mmCIF file of C-alpha atoms in Angstrom:
data_model
loop_
_atom_site.group_PDB
_atom_site.id
_atom_site.type_symbol
_atom_site.label_atom_id
_atom_site.label_comp_id
_atom_site.label_asym_id
_atom_site.label_seq_id
_atom_site.Cartn_x
_atom_site.Cartn_y
_atom_site.Cartn_z
ATOM 1 C CA MET A 678 75.364 80.537 158.608
ATOM 2 C CA ILE A 679 73.830 83.884 159.581
ATOM 3 C CA THR A 680 73.855 85.122 155.989
ATOM 4 C CA THR A 681 72.215 81.934 154.750
ATOM 5 C CA PHE A 682 69.737 82.002 157.607
ATOM 6 C CA ARG A 683 68.819 85.650 157.088
ATOM 7 C CA ARG A 684 68.167 84.988 153.422
ATOM 8 C CA ALA A 685 66.171 81.833 154.127
ATOM 9 C CA LEU A 686 63.909 83.410 156.690
ATOM 10 C CA GLY A 687 63.859 86.775 154.981
ATOM 11 C CA VAL A 688 62.391 85.358 151.808
ATOM 12 C CA ALA A 689 59.566 83.854 153.845
ATOM 13 C CA ALA A 690 58.611 87.263 155.189
ATOM 14 C CA LEU A 691 56.425 89.152 152.742
ATOM 15 C CA GLY A 692 57.438 92.505 154.167
ATOM 16 C CA THR A 693 55.838 95.886 154.624
ATOM 17 C CA LEU A 694 53.064 97.593 152.728
ATOM 18 C CA THR A 695 54.584 101.009 151.993
ATOM 19 C CA VAL A 696 55.276 102.384 148.514
ATOM 20 C CA SER A 697 58.807 102.226 147.073
ATOM 21 C CA ALA A 698 60.337 102.406 143.604
ATOM 22 C CA LEU A 699 61.241 99.353 141.589
ATOM 23 C CA THR A 700 64.869 98.506 141.034
ATOM 24 C CA ALA A 701 64.510 99.364 137.366
ATOM 25 C CA CYS A 702 62.998 102.814 136.987
ATOM 26 C CA GLY A 703 60.945 104.202 134.187
ATOM 27 C CA GLY A 704 58.243 102.669 132.067
ATOM 28 C CA SER A 705 57.858 99.478 130.097
ATOM 29 C CA GLN A 706 61.037 97.467 129.772
ATOM 30 C CA PRO A 707 61.441 96.277 126.164
ATOM 31 C CA SER A 708 63.041 92.995 125.257
ATOM 32 C CA ASP A 709 66.777 92.977 124.610
ATOM 33 C CA GLU A 710 67.637 94.946 121.488
ATOM 34 C CA GLY A 711 68.422 92.646 118.596
ATOM 35 C CA GLU A 712 67.075 89.666 120.474
ATOM 36 C CA GLY A 713 63.441 90.004 119.440
ATOM 37 C CA LYS A 714 61.145 89.074 122.279
ATOM 38 C CA LYS A 715 63.437 86.500 123.832
ATOM 39 C CA THR A 716 63.384 88.088 127.280
ATOM 40 C CA VAL A 717 60.414 87.808 129.607
ATOM 41 C CA THR A 718 60.419 90.234 132.525
ATOM 42 C CA LEU A 719 59.125 89.187 135.933
ATOM 43 C CA VAL A 720 58.267 91.974 138.358
ATOM 44 C CA ALA A 721 58.383 90.618 141.905
ATOM 45 C CA HIS A 722 58.967 91.493 145.523
ATOM 46 C CA ASP A 723 62.465 91.073 146.938
ATOM 47 C CA SER A 724 61.637 87.633 148.321
ATOM 48 C CA PHE A 725 61.353 85.985 144.903
ATOM 49 C CA ALA A 726 64.085 83.430 144.314
ATOM 50 C CA ALA A 727 64.696 80.513 141.982
ATOM 51 C CA SER A 728 67.755 78.354 141.380
ATOM 52 C CA ASP A 729 69.894 79.098 138.340
ATOM 53 C CA GLU A 730 69.383 75.544 137.121
ATOM 54 C CA VAL A 731 65.599 75.921 137.109
ATOM 55 C CA LEU A 732 65.692 79.255 135.267
ATOM 56 C CA GLU A 733 68.088 77.739 132.738
ATOM 57 C CA LYS A 734 65.677 74.861 132.213
ATOM 58 C CA PHE A 735 62.907 77.357 131.464
ATOM 59 C CA THR A 736 65.151 78.955 128.843
ATOM 60 C CA GLU A 737 65.966 75.572 127.318
ATOM 61 C CA GLU A 738 62.292 74.607 127.114
ATOM 62 C CA THR A 739 60.885 77.901 125.836
ATOM 63 C CA GLY A 740 63.720 79.977 124.373
ATOM 64 C CA TYR A 741 62.937 82.820 126.785
ATOM 65 C CA THR A 742 65.369 84.260 129.315
ATOM 66 C CA VAL A 743 63.871 85.508 132.578
ATOM 67 C CA LYS A 744 64.750 89.003 133.750
ATOM 68 C CA VAL A 745 63.692 89.722 137.342
ATOM 69 C CA LEU A 746 62.896 93.253 138.507
ATOM 70 C CA SER A 747 62.787 93.429 142.301
ATOM 71 C CA GLY A 748 60.282 95.919 143.648
ATOM 72 C CA GLY A 749 60.972 95.973 147.391
ATOM 73 C CA ASP A 750 58.558 94.238 149.738
ATOM 74 C CA ALA A 751 55.286 92.691 148.603
ATOM 75 C CA GLY A 752 53.039 95.673 149.181
ATOM 76 C CA SER A 753 55.536 98.119 147.701
ATOM 77 C CA ALA A 754 55.922 96.083 144.543
ATOM 78 C CA LEU A 755 52.168 95.776 144.119
ATOM 79 C CA ASN A 756 51.546 99.468 144.721
ATOM 80 C CA GLN A 757 54.195 100.405 142.176
ATOM 81 C CA ALA A 758 52.779 97.949 139.647
ATOM 82 C CA ILE A 759 49.341 99.514 140.036
ATOM 83 C CA LEU A 760 50.755 103.023 139.664
ATOM 84 C CA SER A 761 52.547 102.027 136.435
ATOM 85 C CA LYS A 762 49.858 99.708 135.052
ATOM 86 C CA ASP A 763 49.299 101.834 131.942
ATOM 87 C CA ASN A 764 52.987 101.495 131.118
ATOM 88 C CA PRO A 765 53.986 98.220 132.797
ATOM 89 C CA GLN A 766 57.571 97.532 133.760
ATOM 90 C CA GLY A 767 57.377 93.868 132.904
ATOM 91 C CA ASP A 768 55.333 90.991 131.563
ATOM 92 C CA VAL A 769 54.388 89.045 134.704
ATOM 93 C CA PHE A 770 53.869 90.197 138.269
ATOM 94 C CA PHE A 771 54.570 87.784 141.135
ATOM 95 C CA GLY A 772 53.801 88.246 144.812
ATOM 96 C CA VAL A 773 50.279 89.543 145.411
ATOM 97 C CA ASP A 774 48.689 87.541 148.224
ATOM 98 C CA ASN A 775 45.100 86.972 149.305
ATOM 99 C CA THR A 776 45.174 89.875 151.777
ATOM 100 C CA LEU A 777 45.766 92.356 148.932
ATOM 101 C CA LEU A 778 44.314 90.425 145.989
ATOM 102 C CA SER A 779 41.201 92.561 145.614
ATOM 103 C CA ARG A 780 43.323 95.702 145.244
ATOM 104 C CA ALA A 781 45.172 94.177 142.297
ATOM 105 C CA LEU A 782 42.061 92.774 140.614
ATOM 106 C CA ASP A 783 39.999 95.941 141.045
ATOM 107 C CA SER A 784 42.781 98.007 139.465
ATOM 108 C CA GLY A 785 42.674 96.027 136.198
ATOM 109 C CA LEU A 786 46.330 95.104 136.603
ATOM 110 C CA PHE A 787 46.126 91.701 134.909
ATOM 111 C CA THR A 788 45.100 90.158 131.597
ATOM 112 C CA PRO A 789 43.194 86.865 132.032
ATOM 113 C CA TYR A 790 45.144 83.727 131.221
ATOM 114 C CA GLU A 791 44.458 80.125 132.226
ATOM 115 C CA ALA A 792 47.847 78.615 132.918
ATOM 116 C CA GLU A 793 48.724 75.155 131.711
ATOM 117 C CA GLY A 794 48.687 72.807 134.693
ATOM 118 C CA LEU A 795 46.124 74.814 136.646
ATOM 119 C CA GLU A 796 44.027 71.657 137.055
ATOM 120 C CA LYS A 797 46.811 70.293 139.296
ATOM 121 C CA ILE A 798 46.164 73.050 141.834
ATOM 122 C CA PRO A 799 43.387 72.507 144.418
ATOM 123 C CA ALA A 800 40.324 74.701 144.068
ATOM 124 C CA GLU A 801 40.866 76.198 147.539
ATOM 125 C CA TYR A 802 43.852 78.112 146.128
ATOM 126 C CA ARG A 803 42.219 79.242 142.887
ATOM 127 C CA LEU A 804 40.530 82.344 144.231
ATOM 128 C CA ASP A 805 39.948 83.871 140.786
ATOM 129 C CA ASP A 806 38.903 80.649 139.085
ATOM 130 C CA GLU A 807 36.171 82.187 136.936
ATOM 131 C CA LYS A 808 38.304 84.849 135.269
ATOM 132 C CA HIS A 809 41.866 83.499 135.655
ATOM 133 C CA ARG A 810 43.381 86.926 136.124
ATOM 134 C CA VAL A 811 45.869 85.469 138.608
ATOM 135 C CA THR A 812 47.490 82.060 139.023
ATOM 136 C CA PRO A 813 48.229 80.634 142.502
ATOM 137 C CA VAL A 814 51.919 79.832 142.950
ATOM 138 C CA ASP A 815 52.644 79.201 146.633
ATOM 139 C CA THR A 816 51.103 79.156 150.068
ATOM 140 C CA GLY A 817 52.286 79.648 153.638
ATOM 141 C CA ASP A 818 50.964 80.230 157.136
ATOM 142 C CA VAL A 819 51.527 83.260 159.351
ATOM 143 C CA CYS A 820 51.817 81.852 162.878
ATOM 144 C CA VAL A 821 53.119 82.685 166.335
ATOM 145 C CA ASN A 822 56.546 81.075 166.828
ATOM 146 C CA TYR A 823 58.008 80.303 170.245
ATOM 147 C CA ASP A 824 61.495 79.901 171.678
ATOM 148 C CA ARG A 825 61.631 76.296 172.928
ATOM 149 C CA ALA A 826 64.623 76.832 175.230
ATOM 150 C CA TRP A 827 63.026 79.834 176.952
ATOM 151 C CA PHE A 828 59.886 77.902 177.843
ATOM 152 C CA ASP A 829 61.741 74.690 178.743
ATOM 153 C CA LYS A 830 64.036 76.541 181.126
ATOM 154 C CA ARG A 831 61.069 77.980 183.016
ATOM 155 C CA GLY A 832 58.863 74.905 182.910
ATOM 156 C CA ILE A 833 56.074 76.794 181.132
ATOM 157 C CA GLU A 834 53.996 75.246 178.390
ATOM 158 C CA PRO A 835 54.190 77.372 175.224
ATOM 159 C CA PRO A 836 50.890 78.735 173.922
ATOM 160 C CA ASN A 837 49.050 76.988 171.120
ATOM 161 C CA THR A 838 45.939 79.105 170.459
ATOM 162 C CA LEU A 839 44.967 82.730 170.201
ATOM 163 C CA ASP A 840 43.061 82.382 173.482
ATOM 164 C CA ASP A 841 46.269 81.270 175.207
ATOM 165 C CA LEU A 842 48.088 84.480 174.307
ATOM 166 C CA VAL A 843 45.937 86.627 176.602
ATOM 167 C CA GLU A 844 46.573 84.420 179.651
ATOM 168 C CA PRO A 845 48.668 85.905 182.516
ATOM 169 C CA GLU A 846 51.576 83.457 182.068
ATOM 170 C CA TYR A 847 52.271 84.984 178.648
ATOM 171 C CA LYS A 848 52.236 88.613 179.758
ATOM 172 C CA ASP A 849 54.943 90.748 178.104
ATOM 173 C CA LEU A 850 56.171 87.815 175.976
ATOM 174 C CA LEU A 851 54.698 88.466 172.506
ATOM 175 C CA VAL A 852 55.979 90.761 169.764
ATOM 176 C CA VAL A 853 53.875 91.338 166.637
ATOM 177 C CA GLU A 854 54.292 93.366 163.463
ATOM 178 C CA ASN A 855 52.249 96.458 162.721
ATOM 179 C CA ALA A 856 49.177 95.458 160.720
ATOM 180 C CA ALA A 857 49.322 98.782 158.854
ATOM 181 C CA THR A 858 52.899 98.306 157.638
ATOM 182 C CA SER A 859 53.557 94.555 157.585
ATOM 183 C CA SER A 860 52.081 91.637 155.686
ATOM 184 C CA PRO A 861 52.545 89.108 158.529
ATOM 185 C CA GLY A 862 51.159 91.730 160.894
ATOM 186 C CA LEU A 863 48.073 92.050 158.722
ATOM 187 C CA GLY A 864 47.814 88.274 158.465
ATOM 188 C CA PHE A 865 47.846 87.922 162.244
ATOM 189 C CA LEU A 866 45.148 90.592 162.572
ATOM 190 C CA LEU A 867 43.045 88.669 160.049
ATOM 191 C CA ALA A 868 43.529 85.478 162.084
ATOM 192 C CA THR A 869 41.890 87.236 165.035
ATOM 193 C CA VAL A 870 39.085 88.528 162.817
ATOM 194 C CA ALA A 871 38.450 84.988 161.599
ATOM 195 C CA GLU A 872 38.510 83.582 165.142
ATOM 196 C CA TYR A 873 36.504 86.200 167.038
ATOM 197 C CA GLY A 874 34.390 87.950 164.437
ATOM 198 C CA ASP A 875 32.999 91.432 164.831
ATOM 199 C CA GLY A 876 31.752 90.999 168.393
ATOM 200 C CA GLY A 877 28.529 90.208 170.185
ATOM 201 C CA ALA A 878 27.514 88.430 173.347
ATOM 202 C CA SER A 879 27.437 85.051 171.571
ATOM 203 C CA GLN A 880 31.226 85.153 171.536
ATOM 204 C CA GLY A 881 31.310 84.287 175.245
ATOM 205 C CA GLU A 882 34.803 85.002 176.613
ATOM 206 C CA ALA A 883 35.579 86.679 173.299
ATOM 207 C CA ALA A 884 32.717 89.177 173.715
ATOM 208 C CA GLY A 885 33.658 92.270 171.763
ATOM 209 C CA GLY A 886 34.973 90.214 168.871
ATOM 210 C CA TRP A 887 38.445 90.805 167.524
ATOM 211 C CA GLU A 888 38.522 94.325 168.951
ATOM 212 C CA GLY A 889 37.870 92.986 172.433
ATOM 213 C CA TYR A 890 40.569 90.381 171.916
ATOM 214 C CA TRP A 891 43.165 93.003 170.995
ATOM 215 C CA LYS A 892 42.250 95.060 174.055
ATOM 216 C CA LYS A 893 43.074 91.985 176.145
ATOM 217 C CA LEU A 894 46.262 91.378 174.191
ATOM 218 C CA ARG A 895 47.343 94.981 174.701
ATOM 219 C CA ALA A 896 46.612 94.698 178.434
ATOM 220 C CA ASN A 897 48.748 91.550 178.437
ATOM 221 C CA GLY A 898 51.768 93.475 177.192
ATOM 222 C CA VAL A 899 51.914 92.791 173.454
ATOM 223 C CA GLU A 900 54.719 94.719 171.744
ATOM 224 C CA VAL A 901 54.247 96.134 168.224
ATOM 225 C CA VAL A 902 57.132 96.810 165.822
ATOM 226 C CA ASP A 903 57.118 97.977 162.216
ATOM 227 C CA GLY A 904 58.121 94.829 160.372
ATOM 228 C CA TRP A 905 59.126 91.175 160.406
ATOM 229 C CA GLU A 906 62.901 91.603 160.462
ATOM 230 C CA GLN A 907 62.754 93.853 163.523
ATOM 231 C CA ALA A 908 60.355 91.507 165.273
ATOM 232 C CA TYR A 909 62.253 88.296 164.489
ATOM 233 C CA TYR A 910 65.886 89.373 164.592
ATOM 234 C CA ASP A 911 65.831 92.179 167.163
ATOM 235 C CA ARG A 912 63.055 91.326 169.607
ATOM 236 C CA PHE A 913 62.571 87.533 169.427
ATOM 237 C CA SER A 914 64.783 85.553 171.815
ATOM 238 C CA GLY A 915 64.758 82.420 169.656
ATOM 239 C CA SER A 916 66.340 83.747 166.466
ATOM 240 C CA SER A 917 69.723 82.169 165.780
ATOM 241 C CA GLY A 918 70.241 84.801 163.106
ATOM 242 C CA GLY A 919 69.656 87.692 165.484
ATOM 243 C CA GLU A 920 72.595 89.749 166.672
ATOM 244 C CA ASN A 921 71.014 91.594 169.572
ATOM 245 C CA GLY A 922 69.382 88.788 171.546
ATOM 246 C CA GLY A 923 65.793 89.893 172.046
ATOM 247 C CA ASP A 924 63.858 89.185 175.230
ATOM 248 C CA ARG A 925 60.485 88.215 173.707
ATOM 249 C CA PRO A 926 60.055 84.415 173.372
ATOM 250 C CA LEU A 927 56.905 84.732 171.212
ATOM 251 C CA VAL A 928 56.824 86.327 167.760
ATOM 252 C CA VAL A 929 54.517 86.449 164.762
ATOM 253 C CA SER A 930 56.411 84.722 161.949
ATOM 254 C CA TYR A 931 55.734 81.708 159.710
ATOM 255 C CA ALA A 932 55.127 77.982 160.002
ATOM 256 C CA SER A 933 58.199 77.589 157.773
ATOM 257 C CA SER A 934 60.487 79.492 160.161
ATOM 258 C CA PRO A 935 61.599 76.381 162.137
ATOM 259 C CA PRO A 936 62.923 74.606 159.011
ATOM 260 C CA ALA A 937 64.771 77.788 158.061
ATOM 261 C CA GLU A 938 66.362 77.868 161.532
ATOM 262 C CA VAL A 939 68.041 74.493 160.958
ATOM 263 C CA LEU A 940 68.935 74.913 157.300
ATOM 264 C CA ASP A 941 72.565 73.850 156.776
ATOM 265 C CA ALA A 942 72.919 72.850 160.450
ATOM 266 C CA ASP A 943 75.620 70.205 160.875
ATOM 267 C CA PRO A 944 74.863 67.956 162.603
ATOM 268 C CA ALA A 945 71.118 68.196 162.114
ATOM 269 C CA PRO A 946 69.351 68.693 165.474
ATOM 270 C CA GLU A 947 66.585 66.451 166.777
ATOM 271 C CA GLN A 948 64.170 69.372 166.584
ATOM 272 C CA ALA A 949 64.246 72.997 165.538
ATOM 273 C CA PRO A 950 64.989 75.524 168.312
ATOM 274 C CA THR A 951 61.696 77.234 167.581
ATOM 275 C CA GLY A 952 58.171 75.868 167.538
ATOM 276 C CA VAL A 953 54.844 76.905 166.042
ATOM 277 C CA ALA A 954 51.632 77.684 167.913
ATOM 278 C CA THR A 955 49.470 75.902 165.362
ATOM 279 C CA GLY A 956 46.168 77.373 166.565
ATOM 280 C CA THR A 957 47.265 80.934 165.751
ATOM 281 C CA CYS A 958 47.874 80.609 162.015
ATOM 282 C CA PHE A 959 46.490 82.521 159.038
ATOM 283 C CA ARG A 960 46.750 81.022 155.546
ATOM 284 C CA GLN A 961 48.409 83.168 152.873
ATOM 285 C CA ILE A 962 48.318 82.359 149.164
ATOM 286 C CA GLU A 963 50.583 84.121 146.656
ATOM 287 C CA PHE A 964 49.669 84.672 143.028
ATOM 288 C CA ALA A 965 51.232 85.706 139.738
ATOM 289 C CA GLY A 966 49.512 87.306 136.770
ATOM 290 C CA LEU A 967 50.085 88.451 133.188
ATOM 291 C CA LEU A 968 50.355 92.236 133.269
ATOM 292 C CA SER A 969 47.947 94.134 131.045
ATOM 293 C CA GLY A 970 49.874 95.766 128.215
ATOM 294 C CA ALA A 971 52.824 93.387 128.630
ATOM 295 C CA ASP A 972 55.527 93.845 126.004
ATOM 296 C CA ASN A 973 55.938 90.079 125.663
ATOM 297 C CA PRO A 974 52.587 88.433 126.501
ATOM 298 C CA GLU A 975 53.513 85.094 124.923
ATOM 299 C CA GLY A 976 56.656 84.905 127.021
ATOM 300 C CA GLY A 977 54.595 85.908 130.040
ATOM 301 C CA LYS A 978 52.152 83.076 129.442
ATOM 302 C CA ALA A 979 55.022 80.619 129.136
ATOM 303 C CA LEU A 980 56.438 81.861 132.427
ATOM 304 C CA LEU A 981 53.104 81.476 134.209
ATOM 305 C CA ASP A 982 52.907 77.903 132.916
ATOM 306 C CA PHE A 983 56.404 77.307 134.288
ATOM 307 C CA LEU A 984 55.650 78.781 137.726
ATOM 308 C CA VAL A 985 53.077 76.042 138.327
ATOM 309 C CA SER A 986 55.133 73.295 136.693
ATOM 310 C CA GLU A 987 56.535 70.408 138.705
ATOM 311 C CA THR A 988 60.068 71.672 138.059
ATOM 312 C CA PHE A 989 59.525 75.114 139.571
ATOM 313 C CA GLN A 990 57.218 73.948 142.349
ATOM 314 C CA GLU A 991 59.769 71.415 143.630
ATOM 315 C CA ASP A 992 62.556 73.999 143.549
ATOM 316 C CA MET A 993 60.548 76.691 145.332
ATOM 317 C CA PRO A 994 60.426 75.537 149.001
ATOM 318 C CA LEU A 995 64.169 75.858 149.643
ATOM 319 C CA GLN A 996 64.378 79.048 147.580
ATOM 320 C CA MET A 997 61.543 81.009 149.189
ATOM 321 C CA PHE A 998 60.556 78.860 152.197
ATOM 322 C CA VAL A 999 56.956 78.599 151.116
ATOM 323 C CA ASN A 1000 54.800 75.597 150.241
ATOM 324 C CA PRO A 1001 54.003 74.562 146.668
ATOM 325 C CA VAL A 1002 50.398 74.620 145.506
ATOM 326 C CA ARG A 1003 50.716 71.888 142.884
ATOM 327 C CA GLU A 1004 49.311 68.562 144.051
ATOM 328 C CA GLY A 1005 51.860 65.767 144.431
ATOM 329 C CA THR A 1006 54.877 68.071 144.754
ATOM 330 C CA GLU A 1007 57.533 66.458 146.926
ATOM 331 C CA LEU A 1008 58.738 68.585 149.835
ATOM 332 C CA PRO A 1009 62.402 68.646 150.895
ATOM 333 C CA GLU A 1010 63.323 66.711 154.024
ATOM 334 C CA VAL A 1011 63.965 69.831 156.102
ATOM 335 C CA PHE A 1012 60.301 70.748 155.593
ATOM 336 C CA THR A 1013 58.893 67.310 156.376
ATOM 337 C CA ARG A 1014 61.163 66.792 159.399
ATOM 338 C CA TYR A 1015 61.031 70.230 161.035
ATOM 339 C CA GLY A 1016 58.048 71.972 159.489
ATOM 340 C CA GLU A 1017 54.515 72.150 160.836
ATOM 341 C CA THR A 1018 51.462 71.153 158.853
ATOM 342 C CA ILE A 1019 48.586 73.454 159.758
ATOM 343 C CA PRO A 1020 45.426 71.389 159.300
ATOM 344 C CA ASP A 1021 42.898 74.136 159.996
ATOM 345 C CA PRO A 1022 44.371 77.615 159.491
ATOM 346 C CA HIS A 1023 42.298 80.746 159.898
ATOM 347 C CA THR A 1024 41.055 82.220 156.634
ATOM 348 C CA VAL A 1025 39.004 85.245 155.594
ATOM 349 C CA GLU A 1026 37.267 85.511 152.224
ATOM 350 C CA PRO A 1027 39.020 87.936 149.847
ATOM 351 C CA GLU A 1028 35.750 89.817 149.306
ATOM 352 C CA ARG A 1029 35.383 90.385 153.028
ATOM 353 C CA ILE A 1030 39.000 91.517 153.273
ATOM 354 C CA ALA A 1031 38.407 93.943 150.390
ATOM 355 C CA GLU A 1032 35.344 95.450 152.044
ATOM 356 C CA ASN A 1033 36.842 95.806 155.510
ATOM 357 C CA ARG A 1034 40.645 95.846 155.342
ATOM 358 C CA GLU A 1035 41.154 99.586 155.647
ATOM 359 C CA ALA A 1036 38.575 99.952 158.422
ATOM 360 C CA TRP A 1037 39.984 96.989 160.328
ATOM 361 C CA VAL A 1038 43.523 98.338 160.131
ATOM 362 C CA GLU A 1039 42.424 101.812 161.169
ATOM 363 C CA THR A 1040 40.508 100.445 164.154
ATOM 364 C CA TRP A 1041 43.394 98.150 165.083
ATOM 365 C CA THR A 1042 45.810 101.096 164.968
ATOM 366 C CA SER A 1043 43.625 103.185 167.268
ATOM 367 C CA LEU A 1044 43.310 100.288 169.718
ATOM 368 C CA VAL A 1045 46.855 99.016 169.818
ATOM 369 C CA VAL A 1046 49.316 101.640 168.563
ATOM 370 C CA ARG A 1047 47.925 105.060 169.409
#
């Protein structure tokens, strides 16, 4: 159960933003010798997963076999792809999200391609709709999770909004990931930027904007750790996959974490042991794109078409614990029964993220970590 759980929740976490080498070293990876261009290479972060049956169906339909090169966490894989863009290691890159999208687009990493089936994806996810350099594949929400049993035992209502987290009853209860080294940590920072803005008296109780909010959160005992696994498994009290039994009943994780907690549970519980503070969430969107200079661009295009197909989109939730972007895709029961639908997540325009991300992270680090 722990192994399955760690994989299920681990694939939901997009990881840290440091540079690491790809599993396959060197430059462009040619197709199999003697096979022509029958292999299409997908460069992705470690969280990419698809069932064997679905990948076999892609091969049956197109004649291409998918080879996956894992590049560490999301930021690491993207950084490495940018560094090797003149000699790409694959044909398609998967895993850049809206917090880092501008970095990928500005680097010239992708060749434009309008994927077949793109019209089935809502416009709100198509953030590069004019040039089609990237194709949206999945979406998820970074949210504060809470340990139901901890709060029930003490008769305390769990928090639901960002404002709640700075109240005295939640002092020393929250653990978050470092915004400089973690994708969910950055997402949570962006949620506070979206909620409180850059300051000013018009913010009322939130005077001082997001910076003022984090000063209050720091005074209320927020704990910062490097990444999601440490936060969820080591410090969070509600993780059934944790081995050390943390003492923090609030953690920045995902809206899909509760379904992952009950995956394979027998018998199925009435509710997941963890809940989601729905007013704290930031919407992430993940994209894939055809790498410029790809060795097999036609195979890459076919793979992009497949990533937004009904077949792949229906398989994806239980493989990566993210939500499909294709309209009409049926979710598995564990999602509909235990998952949370976030009707109004916090968002920040990619252009604004691009202009301010480094400054925001630097300011956040000086306020909260140093």
